[in-house]
Short mmCIF file of C-alpha atoms and ligand atoms in Angstrom, two decimals:
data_model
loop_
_atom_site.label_atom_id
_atom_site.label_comp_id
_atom_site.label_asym_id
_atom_site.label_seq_id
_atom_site.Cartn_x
_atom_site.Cartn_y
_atom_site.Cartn_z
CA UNK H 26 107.29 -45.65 67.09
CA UNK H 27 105.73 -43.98 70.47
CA UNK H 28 103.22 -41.31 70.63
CA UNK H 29 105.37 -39.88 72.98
CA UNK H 30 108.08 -39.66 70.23
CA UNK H 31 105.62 -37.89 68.23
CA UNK H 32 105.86 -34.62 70.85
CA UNK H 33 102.54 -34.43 71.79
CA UNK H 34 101.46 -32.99 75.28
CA UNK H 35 101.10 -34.75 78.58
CA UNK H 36 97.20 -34.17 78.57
CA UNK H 37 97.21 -36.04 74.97
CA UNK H 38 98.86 -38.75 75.93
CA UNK H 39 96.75 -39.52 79.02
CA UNK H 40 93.95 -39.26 76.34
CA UNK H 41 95.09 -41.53 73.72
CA UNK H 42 95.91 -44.46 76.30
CA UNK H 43 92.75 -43.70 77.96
CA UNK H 44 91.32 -44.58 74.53
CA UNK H 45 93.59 -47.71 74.54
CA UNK H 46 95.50 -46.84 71.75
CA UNK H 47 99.18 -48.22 71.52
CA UNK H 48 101.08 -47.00 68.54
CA UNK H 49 100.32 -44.85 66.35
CA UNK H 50 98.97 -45.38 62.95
CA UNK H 51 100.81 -44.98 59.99
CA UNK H 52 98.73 -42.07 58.65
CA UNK H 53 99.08 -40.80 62.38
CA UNK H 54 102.85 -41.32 62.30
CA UNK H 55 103.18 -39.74 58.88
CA UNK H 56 100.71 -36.65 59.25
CA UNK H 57 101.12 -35.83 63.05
CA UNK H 58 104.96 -34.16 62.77
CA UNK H 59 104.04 -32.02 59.87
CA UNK H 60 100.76 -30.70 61.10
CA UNK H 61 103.18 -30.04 64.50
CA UNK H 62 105.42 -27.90 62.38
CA UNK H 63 102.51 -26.08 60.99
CA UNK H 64 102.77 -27.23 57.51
CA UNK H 65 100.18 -28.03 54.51
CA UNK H 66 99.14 -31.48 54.88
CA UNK H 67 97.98 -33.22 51.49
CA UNK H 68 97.07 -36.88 52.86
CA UNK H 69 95.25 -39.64 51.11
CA UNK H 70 93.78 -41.67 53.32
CA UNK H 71 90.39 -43.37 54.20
CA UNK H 72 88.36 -44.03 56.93
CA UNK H 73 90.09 -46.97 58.75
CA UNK H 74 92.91 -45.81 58.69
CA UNK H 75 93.48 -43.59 62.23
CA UNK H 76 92.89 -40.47 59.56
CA UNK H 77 90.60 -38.52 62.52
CA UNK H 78 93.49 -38.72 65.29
CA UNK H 79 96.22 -38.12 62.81
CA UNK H 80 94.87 -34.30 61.89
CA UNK H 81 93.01 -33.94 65.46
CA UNK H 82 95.56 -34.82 68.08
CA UNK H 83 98.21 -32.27 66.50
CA UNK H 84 95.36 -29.63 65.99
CA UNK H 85 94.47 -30.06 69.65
CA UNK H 86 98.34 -30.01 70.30
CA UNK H 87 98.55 -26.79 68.92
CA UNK H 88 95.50 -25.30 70.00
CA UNK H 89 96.18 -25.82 73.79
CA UNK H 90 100.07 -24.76 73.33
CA UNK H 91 99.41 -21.75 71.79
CA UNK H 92 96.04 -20.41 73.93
CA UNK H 93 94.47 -17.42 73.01
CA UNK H 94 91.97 -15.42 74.97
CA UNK H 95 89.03 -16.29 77.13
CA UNK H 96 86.16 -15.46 74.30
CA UNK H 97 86.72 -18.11 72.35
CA UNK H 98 86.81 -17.64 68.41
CA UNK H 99 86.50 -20.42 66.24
CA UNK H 100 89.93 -21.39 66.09
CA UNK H 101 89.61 -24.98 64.15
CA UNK H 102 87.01 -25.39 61.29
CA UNK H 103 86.61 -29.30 60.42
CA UNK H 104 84.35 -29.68 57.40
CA UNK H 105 83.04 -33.23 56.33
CA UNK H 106 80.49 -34.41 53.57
CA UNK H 107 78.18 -36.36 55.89
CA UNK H 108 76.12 -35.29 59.25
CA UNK H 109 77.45 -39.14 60.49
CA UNK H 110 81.34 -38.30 59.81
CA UNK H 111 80.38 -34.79 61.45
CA UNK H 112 79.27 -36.64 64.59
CA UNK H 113 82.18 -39.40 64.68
CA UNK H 114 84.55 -36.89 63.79
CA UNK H 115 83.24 -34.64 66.70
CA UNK H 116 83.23 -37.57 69.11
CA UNK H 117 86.75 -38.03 68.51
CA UNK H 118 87.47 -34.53 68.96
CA UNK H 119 85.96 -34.67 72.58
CA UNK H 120 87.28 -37.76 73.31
CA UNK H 121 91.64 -36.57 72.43
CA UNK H 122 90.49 -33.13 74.61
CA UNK H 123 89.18 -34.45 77.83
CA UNK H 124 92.22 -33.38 79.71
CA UNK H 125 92.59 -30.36 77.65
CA UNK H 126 90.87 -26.38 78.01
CA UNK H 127 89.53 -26.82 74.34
CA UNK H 128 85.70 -26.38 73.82
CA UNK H 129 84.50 -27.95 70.67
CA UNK H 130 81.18 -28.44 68.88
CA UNK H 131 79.39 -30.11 66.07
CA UNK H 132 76.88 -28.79 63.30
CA UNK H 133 74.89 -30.59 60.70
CA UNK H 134 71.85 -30.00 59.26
CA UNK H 135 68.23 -31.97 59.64
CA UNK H 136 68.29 -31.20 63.27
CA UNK H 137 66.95 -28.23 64.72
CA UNK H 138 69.88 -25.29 64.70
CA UNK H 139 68.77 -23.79 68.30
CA UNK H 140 70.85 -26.08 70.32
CA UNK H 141 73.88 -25.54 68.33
CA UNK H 142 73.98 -22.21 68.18
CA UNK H 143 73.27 -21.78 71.78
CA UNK H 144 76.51 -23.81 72.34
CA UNK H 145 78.40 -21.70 69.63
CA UNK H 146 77.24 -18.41 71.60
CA UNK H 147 79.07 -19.98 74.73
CA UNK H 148 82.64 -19.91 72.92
CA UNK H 149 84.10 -22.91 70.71
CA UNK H 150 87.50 -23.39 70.12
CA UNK H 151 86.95 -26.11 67.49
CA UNK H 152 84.15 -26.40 65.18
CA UNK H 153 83.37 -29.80 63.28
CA UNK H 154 80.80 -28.88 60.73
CA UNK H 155 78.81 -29.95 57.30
CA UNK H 156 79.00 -27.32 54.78
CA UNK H 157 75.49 -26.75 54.46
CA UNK H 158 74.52 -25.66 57.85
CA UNK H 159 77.88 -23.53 58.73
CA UNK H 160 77.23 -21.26 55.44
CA UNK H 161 73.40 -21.52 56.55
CA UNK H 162 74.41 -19.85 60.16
CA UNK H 163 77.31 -17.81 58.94
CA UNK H 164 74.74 -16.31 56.55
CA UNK H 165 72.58 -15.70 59.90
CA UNK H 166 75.29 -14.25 61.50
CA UNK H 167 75.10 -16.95 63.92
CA UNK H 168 78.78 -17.61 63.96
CA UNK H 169 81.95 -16.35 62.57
CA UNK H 170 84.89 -17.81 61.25
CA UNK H 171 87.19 -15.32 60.30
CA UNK H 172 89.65 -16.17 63.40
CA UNK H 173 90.23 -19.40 62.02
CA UNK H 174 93.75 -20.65 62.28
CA UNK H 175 93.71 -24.30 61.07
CA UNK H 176 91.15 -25.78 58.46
CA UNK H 177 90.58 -29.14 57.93
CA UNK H 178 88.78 -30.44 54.93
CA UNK H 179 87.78 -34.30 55.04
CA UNK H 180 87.17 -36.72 52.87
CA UNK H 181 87.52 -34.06 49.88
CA UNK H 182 86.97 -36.68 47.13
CA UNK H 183 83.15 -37.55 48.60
CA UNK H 184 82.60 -33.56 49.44
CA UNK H 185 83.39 -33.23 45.02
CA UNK H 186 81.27 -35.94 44.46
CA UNK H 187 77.96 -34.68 46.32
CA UNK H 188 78.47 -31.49 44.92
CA UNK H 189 80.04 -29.15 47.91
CA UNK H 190 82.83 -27.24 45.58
CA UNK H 191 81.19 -24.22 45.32
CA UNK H 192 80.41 -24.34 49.23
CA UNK H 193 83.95 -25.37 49.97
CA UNK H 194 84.85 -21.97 47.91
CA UNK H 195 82.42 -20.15 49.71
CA UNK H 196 84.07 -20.68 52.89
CA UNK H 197 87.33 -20.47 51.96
CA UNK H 198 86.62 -16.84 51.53
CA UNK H 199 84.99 -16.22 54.74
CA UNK H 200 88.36 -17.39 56.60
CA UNK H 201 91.28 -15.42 57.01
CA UNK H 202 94.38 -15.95 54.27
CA UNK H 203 96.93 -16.90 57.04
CA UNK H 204 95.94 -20.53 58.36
CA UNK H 205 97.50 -23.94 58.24
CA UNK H 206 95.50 -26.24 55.66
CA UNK H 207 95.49 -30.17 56.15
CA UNK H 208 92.95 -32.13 53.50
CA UNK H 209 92.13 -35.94 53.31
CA UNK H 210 91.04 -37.66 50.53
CA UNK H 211 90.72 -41.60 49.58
CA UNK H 212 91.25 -41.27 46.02
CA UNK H 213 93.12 -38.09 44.08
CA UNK H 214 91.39 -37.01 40.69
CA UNK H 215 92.20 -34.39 38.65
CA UNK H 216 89.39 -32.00 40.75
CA UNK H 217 90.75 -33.00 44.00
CA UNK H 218 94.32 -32.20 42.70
CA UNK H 219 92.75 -28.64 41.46
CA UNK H 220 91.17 -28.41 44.76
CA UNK H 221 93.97 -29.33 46.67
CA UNK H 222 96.30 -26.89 44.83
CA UNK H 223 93.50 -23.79 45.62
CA UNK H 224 93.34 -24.70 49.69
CA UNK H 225 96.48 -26.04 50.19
CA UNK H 226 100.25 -24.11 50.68
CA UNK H 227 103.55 -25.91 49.48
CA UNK H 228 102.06 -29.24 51.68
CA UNK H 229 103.89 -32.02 52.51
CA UNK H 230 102.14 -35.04 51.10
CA UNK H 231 101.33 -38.02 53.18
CA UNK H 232 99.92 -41.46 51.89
CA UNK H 233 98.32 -44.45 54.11
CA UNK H 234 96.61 -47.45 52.35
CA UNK H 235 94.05 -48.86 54.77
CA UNK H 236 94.90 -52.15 56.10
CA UNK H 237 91.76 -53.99 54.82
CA UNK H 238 91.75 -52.11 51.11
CA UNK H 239 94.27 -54.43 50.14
CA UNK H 240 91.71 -56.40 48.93
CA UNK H 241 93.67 -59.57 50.23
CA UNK H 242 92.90 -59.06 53.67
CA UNK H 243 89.31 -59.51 52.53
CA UNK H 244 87.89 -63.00 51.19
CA UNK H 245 85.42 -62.10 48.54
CA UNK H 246 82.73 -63.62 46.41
CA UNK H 247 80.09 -62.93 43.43
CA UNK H 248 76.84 -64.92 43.27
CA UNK H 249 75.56 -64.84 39.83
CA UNK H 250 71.97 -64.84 40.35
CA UNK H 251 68.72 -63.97 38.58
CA UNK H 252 67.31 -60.30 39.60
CA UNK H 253 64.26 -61.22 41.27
CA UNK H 254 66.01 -64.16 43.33
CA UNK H 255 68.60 -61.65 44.47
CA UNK H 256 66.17 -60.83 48.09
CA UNK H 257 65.34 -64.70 48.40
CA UNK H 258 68.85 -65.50 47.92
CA UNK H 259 70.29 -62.83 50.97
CA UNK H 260 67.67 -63.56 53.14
CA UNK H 261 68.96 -67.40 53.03
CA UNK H 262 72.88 -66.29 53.01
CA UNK H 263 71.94 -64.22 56.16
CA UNK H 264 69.34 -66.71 57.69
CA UNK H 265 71.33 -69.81 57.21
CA UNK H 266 75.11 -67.94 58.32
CA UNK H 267 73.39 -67.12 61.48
CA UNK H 268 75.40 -63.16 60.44
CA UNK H 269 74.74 -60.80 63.09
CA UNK H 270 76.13 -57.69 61.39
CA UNK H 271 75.65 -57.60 57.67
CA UNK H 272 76.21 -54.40 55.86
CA UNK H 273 74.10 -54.48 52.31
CA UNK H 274 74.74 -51.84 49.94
CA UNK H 275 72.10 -50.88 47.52
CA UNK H 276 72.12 -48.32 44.38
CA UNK H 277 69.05 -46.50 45.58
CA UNK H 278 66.79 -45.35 48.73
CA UNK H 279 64.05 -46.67 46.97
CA UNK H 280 65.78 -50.06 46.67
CA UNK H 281 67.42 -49.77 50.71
CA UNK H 282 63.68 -49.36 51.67
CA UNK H 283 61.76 -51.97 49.37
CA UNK H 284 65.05 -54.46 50.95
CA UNK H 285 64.69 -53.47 54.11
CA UNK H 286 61.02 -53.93 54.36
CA UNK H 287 61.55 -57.62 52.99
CA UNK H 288 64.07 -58.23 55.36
CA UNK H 289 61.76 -57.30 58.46
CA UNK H 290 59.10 -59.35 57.11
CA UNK H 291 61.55 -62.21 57.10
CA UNK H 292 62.20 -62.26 60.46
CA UNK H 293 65.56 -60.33 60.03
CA UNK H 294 65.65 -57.40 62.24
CA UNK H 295 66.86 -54.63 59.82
CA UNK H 296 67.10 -50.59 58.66
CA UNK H 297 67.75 -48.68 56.31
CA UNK H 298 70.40 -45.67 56.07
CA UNK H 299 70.31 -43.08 53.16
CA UNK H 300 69.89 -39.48 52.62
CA UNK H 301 65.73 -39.13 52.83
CA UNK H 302 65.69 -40.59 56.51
CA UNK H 303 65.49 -37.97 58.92
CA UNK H 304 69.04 -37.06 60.97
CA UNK H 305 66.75 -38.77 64.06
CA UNK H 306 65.95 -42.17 62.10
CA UNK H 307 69.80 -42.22 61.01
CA UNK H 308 71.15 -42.07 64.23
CA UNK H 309 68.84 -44.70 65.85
CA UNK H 310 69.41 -46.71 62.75
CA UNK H 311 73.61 -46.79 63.30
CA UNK H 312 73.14 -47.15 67.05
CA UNK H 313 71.10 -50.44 66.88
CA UNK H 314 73.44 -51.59 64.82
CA UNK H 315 76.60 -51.14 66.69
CA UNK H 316 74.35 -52.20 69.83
CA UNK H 317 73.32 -55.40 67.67
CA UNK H 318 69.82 -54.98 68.03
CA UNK H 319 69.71 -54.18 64.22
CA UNK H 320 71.30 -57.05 61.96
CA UNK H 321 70.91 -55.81 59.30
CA UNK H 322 71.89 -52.01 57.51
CA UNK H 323 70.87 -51.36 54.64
CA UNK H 324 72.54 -48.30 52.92
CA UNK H 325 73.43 -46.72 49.90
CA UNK H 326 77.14 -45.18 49.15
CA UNK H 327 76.88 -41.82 50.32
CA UNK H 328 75.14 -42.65 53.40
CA UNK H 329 77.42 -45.27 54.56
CA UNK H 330 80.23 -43.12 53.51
CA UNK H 331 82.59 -42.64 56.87
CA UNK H 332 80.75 -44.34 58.92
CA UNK H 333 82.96 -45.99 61.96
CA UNK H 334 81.68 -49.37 62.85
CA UNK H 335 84.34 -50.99 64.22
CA UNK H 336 84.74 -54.78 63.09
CA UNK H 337 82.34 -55.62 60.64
CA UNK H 338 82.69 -58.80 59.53
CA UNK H 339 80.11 -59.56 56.44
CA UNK H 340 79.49 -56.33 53.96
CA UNK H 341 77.10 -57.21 50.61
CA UNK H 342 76.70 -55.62 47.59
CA UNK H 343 72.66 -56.41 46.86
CA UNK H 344 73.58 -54.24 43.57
CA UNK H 345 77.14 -53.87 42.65
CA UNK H 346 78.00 -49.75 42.67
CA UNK H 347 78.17 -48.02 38.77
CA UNK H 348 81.37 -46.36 40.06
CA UNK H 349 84.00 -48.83 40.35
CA UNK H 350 86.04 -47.13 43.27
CA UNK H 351 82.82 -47.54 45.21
CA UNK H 352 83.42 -51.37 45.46
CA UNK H 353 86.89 -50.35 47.22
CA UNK H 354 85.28 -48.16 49.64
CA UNK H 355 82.41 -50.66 50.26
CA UNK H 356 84.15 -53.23 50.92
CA UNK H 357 86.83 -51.86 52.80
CA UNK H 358 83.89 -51.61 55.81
CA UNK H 359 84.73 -55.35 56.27
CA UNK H 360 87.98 -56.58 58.00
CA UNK H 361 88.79 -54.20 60.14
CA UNK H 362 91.31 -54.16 62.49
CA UNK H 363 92.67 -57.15 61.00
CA UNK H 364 89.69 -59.49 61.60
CA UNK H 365 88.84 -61.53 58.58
CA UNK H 366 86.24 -60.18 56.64
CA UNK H 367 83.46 -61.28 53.89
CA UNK H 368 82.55 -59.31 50.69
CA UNK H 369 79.78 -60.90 48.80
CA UNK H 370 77.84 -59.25 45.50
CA UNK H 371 75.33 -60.69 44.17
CA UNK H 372 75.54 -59.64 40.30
CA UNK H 373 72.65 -60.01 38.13
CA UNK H 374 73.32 -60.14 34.19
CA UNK H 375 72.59 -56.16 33.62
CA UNK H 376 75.57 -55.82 35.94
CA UNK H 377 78.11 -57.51 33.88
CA UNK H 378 79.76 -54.79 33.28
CA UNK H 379 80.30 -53.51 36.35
CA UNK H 380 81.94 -56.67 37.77
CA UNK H 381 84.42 -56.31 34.85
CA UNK H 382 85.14 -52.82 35.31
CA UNK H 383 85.59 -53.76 39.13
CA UNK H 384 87.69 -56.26 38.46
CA UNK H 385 89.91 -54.30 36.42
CA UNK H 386 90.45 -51.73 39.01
CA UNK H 387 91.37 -54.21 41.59
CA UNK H 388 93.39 -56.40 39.21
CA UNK H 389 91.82 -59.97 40.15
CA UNK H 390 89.17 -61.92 39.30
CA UNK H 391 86.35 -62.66 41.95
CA UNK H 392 85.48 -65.70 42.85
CA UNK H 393 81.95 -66.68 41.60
CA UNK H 394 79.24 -69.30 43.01
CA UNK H 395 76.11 -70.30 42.25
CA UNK H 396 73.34 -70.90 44.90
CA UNK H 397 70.85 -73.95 43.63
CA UNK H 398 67.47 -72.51 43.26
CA UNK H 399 68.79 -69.01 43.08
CA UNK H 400 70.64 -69.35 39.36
CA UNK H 401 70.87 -66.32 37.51
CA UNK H 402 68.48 -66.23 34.35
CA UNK H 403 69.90 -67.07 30.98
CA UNK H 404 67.60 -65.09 29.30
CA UNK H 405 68.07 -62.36 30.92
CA UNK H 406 70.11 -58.94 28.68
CA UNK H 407 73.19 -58.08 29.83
CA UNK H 408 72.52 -54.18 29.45
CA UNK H 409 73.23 -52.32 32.03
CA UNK H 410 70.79 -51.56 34.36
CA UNK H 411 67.39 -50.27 33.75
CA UNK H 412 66.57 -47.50 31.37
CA UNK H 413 66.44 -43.92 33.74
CA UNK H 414 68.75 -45.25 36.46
CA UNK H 415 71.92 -43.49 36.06
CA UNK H 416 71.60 -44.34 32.64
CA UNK H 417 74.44 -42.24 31.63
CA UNK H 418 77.22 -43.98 33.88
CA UNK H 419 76.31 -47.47 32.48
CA UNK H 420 78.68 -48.86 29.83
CA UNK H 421 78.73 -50.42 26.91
CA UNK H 422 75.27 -48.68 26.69
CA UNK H 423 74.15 -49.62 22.70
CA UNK H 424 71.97 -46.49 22.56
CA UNK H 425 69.89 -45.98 19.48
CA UNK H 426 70.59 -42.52 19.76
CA UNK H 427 73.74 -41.15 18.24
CA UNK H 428 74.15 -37.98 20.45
CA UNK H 429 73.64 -40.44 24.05
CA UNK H 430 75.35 -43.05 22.50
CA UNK H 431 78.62 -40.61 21.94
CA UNK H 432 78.29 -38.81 25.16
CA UNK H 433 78.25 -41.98 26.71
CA UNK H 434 81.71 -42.88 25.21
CA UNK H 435 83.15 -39.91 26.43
CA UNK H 436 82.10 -40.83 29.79
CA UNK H 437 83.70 -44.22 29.67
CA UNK H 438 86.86 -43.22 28.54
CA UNK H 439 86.82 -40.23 30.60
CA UNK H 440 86.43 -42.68 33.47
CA UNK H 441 88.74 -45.00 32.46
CA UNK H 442 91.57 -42.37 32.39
CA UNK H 443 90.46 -41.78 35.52
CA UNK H 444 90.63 -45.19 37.03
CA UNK H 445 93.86 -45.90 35.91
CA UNK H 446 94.77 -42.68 37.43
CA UNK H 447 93.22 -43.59 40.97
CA UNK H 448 94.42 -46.88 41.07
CA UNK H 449 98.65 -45.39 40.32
CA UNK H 450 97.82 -42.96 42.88
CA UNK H 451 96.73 -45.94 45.11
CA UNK H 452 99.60 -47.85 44.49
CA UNK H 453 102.59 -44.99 44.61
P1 AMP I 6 89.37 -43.34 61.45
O1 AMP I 6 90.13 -43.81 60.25
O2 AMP I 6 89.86 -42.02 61.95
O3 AMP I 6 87.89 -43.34 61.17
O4 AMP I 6 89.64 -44.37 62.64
C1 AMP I 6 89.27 -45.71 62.55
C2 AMP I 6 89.22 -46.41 63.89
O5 AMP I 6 90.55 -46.63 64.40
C3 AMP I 6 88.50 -45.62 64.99
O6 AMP I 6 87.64 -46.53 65.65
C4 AMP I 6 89.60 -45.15 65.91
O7 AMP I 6 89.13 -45.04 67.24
C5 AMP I 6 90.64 -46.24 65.77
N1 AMP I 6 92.04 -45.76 65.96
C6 AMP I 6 92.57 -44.58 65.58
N2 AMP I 6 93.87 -44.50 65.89
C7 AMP I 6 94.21 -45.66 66.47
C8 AMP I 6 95.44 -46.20 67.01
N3 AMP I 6 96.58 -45.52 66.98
N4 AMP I 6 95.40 -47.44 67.53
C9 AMP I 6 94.24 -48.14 67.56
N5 AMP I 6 93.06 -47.72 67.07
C10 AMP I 6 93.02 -46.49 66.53
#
């Protein structure tokens, strides 16, 4: 299949080869008719996957078919979890219009808001936003989006999981009733059903499975090492591979600073990416990576989440994730584009049960080495991680307390349920 046989305008075209694109993605071939027609668009789909052209290019399509007057109302809202999948997303938006009469923006907070609202008061025909800062202005009266006429919601699942339903709701209300509604989501639990069924009108559902989440395209490996050998034993993984671009995930900021400290004093030029750093820092941070400047990123889940770095060949997992569908997402950073990529976690014994639970949801067993000098410690318990951290996500948690100990059973089978659920909804 063509993009031309897809119907999109002259203008589009010109941008999408300018862009070097060839075909279109599957995502892109399955979303793009239906968001022509005007329909509901329910698509699961990750980052990876051409998701950002398959919901812009027929936006943009429609946007400059159909103009409307010279003032320009917000005619597009794009919402997204992250300030970084605000800016990519954004990016991409410029990049499909440059042959097009379609003003668009970006807002996010942690910058200053002057600068964006002096580009709002200038007219915007597309608007790709965080929820934070667009209720924040709309609450100043700083910008209105009651002409809306298509809303996009992306990435749903991570917008649940940091917490944005009840901002999702709020601007729901604040648009009119009559719009086209397209949402994207990696995974589909029971909220983002709920959520999908409040936004969305009689959609058509679309599905794309990244190329690199089937876990086969990516070779992957656990070292079983001791917790305080873990930094020794990455510093010599990335010293001794000569890796250019490592990805490390940790659970915490604390633990992406403390890492990325060590890593700098090693000799390994290296940052750190996670909520606390300033919008400024964050930026910098993902540029001297791409650039290569910066070997090594450290970052935790939600920081990381949507981030578009093309070709990333070596992504580790300092501490594997409490939330097994993390794993997926982390390691589907590596790979890309159908170059081979590494995953490597390096599992202490507290983390036992993660690995299992991991394993389980991606139906294989990981290969596992041990590094001489960097063995893991036999002594060591096999609880899950330390006492405060997320304690109520860990499993198998023998709590001495009867109320803890029951809530956290709930919590496991509540989670199990789900992971079944996710990975059917993967596979259909
Ligand atoms: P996304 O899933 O939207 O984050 O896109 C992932 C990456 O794929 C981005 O770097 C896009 O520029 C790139 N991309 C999107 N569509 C295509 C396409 N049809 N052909 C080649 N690359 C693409």
């Amino acid at each position: 299949m063509s993009f031309q046989s897809l119907g999109l305008s002259e203008p589009l075209l010109k941008a999408i080869s300018k862009k070097g694109y060839e075909t279109p993605s599957p995502i892109q071939e399955k979303a793009i008719p239906p968001v022509l027609q005007g329909r509901d668009v329910l698509a699961s789909a990750q980052t990876g996957t051409g998701k950002t052209a398959g919901f812009t290019l027929p936006l943009l399509h429609y946007l400059s078919e159909n103009p409307k007057e010279k003032f320009r109302p917000i005619r597009a809202l794009i919402l997204t979890p992250t300030r970084e999948l605000a800016a990519q997303v954004y990016e991409s938006v410029k990049d499909y219009s440059t042959f097009l009469n379609i003003k668009s923006a970006v807002i996010f907070g942690g910058v200053n808001q002057k600068p964006q609202v002096a580009t709002l008061r200038r007219g915007v025909d597309v608007l790709v936003a965080t929820p934070g800062r667009l209720l924040d202005l709309q609450n100043q009266n700083l910008l209105s989006i009651k002409r809306v006429e298509v809303f996009v919601l992306d990435e749903a699942d991570r917008m649940l999981d940091m917490g944005f339903l009840r901002d999702i709701e709020r601007v729901m209300k604040l648009m009119p009733d009559k719009r086209q509604n397209l949402m994207f989501s990696a995974t589909f639990s029971k909220d983002i059903r709920k959520l999908a069924n409040s936004i969305l009108n009689n959609p058509v559902q679309v599905e794309a499975t990244p190329e690199n989440s089937t876990v086969d395209a990516i070779s992957q490996k656990v070292y079983r090492v001791a917790k305080n050998k873990k930094t020794g034993l990455i510093i010599k993984l990335i010293s001794e591979g000569n890796w250019k671009q490592v990805l490390v995930f940790t659970r915490t900021k604390h633990g992406a600073n403390r890492l990325t400290k060590k890593m700098v004093s090693a000799g390994i030029s290296a940052a750190a990416i996670h909520g606390n750093k300033s919008q400024g820092a964050r930026t910098k941070a993902l540029a001297g990576f791409k650039n290569g400047s910066v070997r090594v990123m450290v970052a935790t889940d939600i920081a990381a989440r949507g981030l578009d770095i093309p070709l990333l060949p070596h992504v580790v997992n300092f501490e594997l994730p409490n939330i097994s569908e993390d794993y997926v997402h982390r390691i589907g950073r590596t790979g890309r584009a159908g170059a081979n990529g590494q995953a490597l976690s390096l599992v202490s014994a507290d983390e036992t049960s993660y690995l299992k639970s991991i394993e389980k949801l991606i139906d294989e067993r990981i290969e596992v080495e041990i590094v001489e000098g960097f063995e893991p410690d036999p002594n060591a318990s096999t609880e899950p991680i330390k006492p405060g951290q997320n304690r109520q996500q860990g499993r198998g948690n023998r709590n001495s307390n009867p109320r803890q100990s029951s809530r956290n059973k709930n919590h496991a089978s509540k989670r199990k349920s789900n992971n079944s659920r996710r990975r059917n909804d993967r596979r259909n």
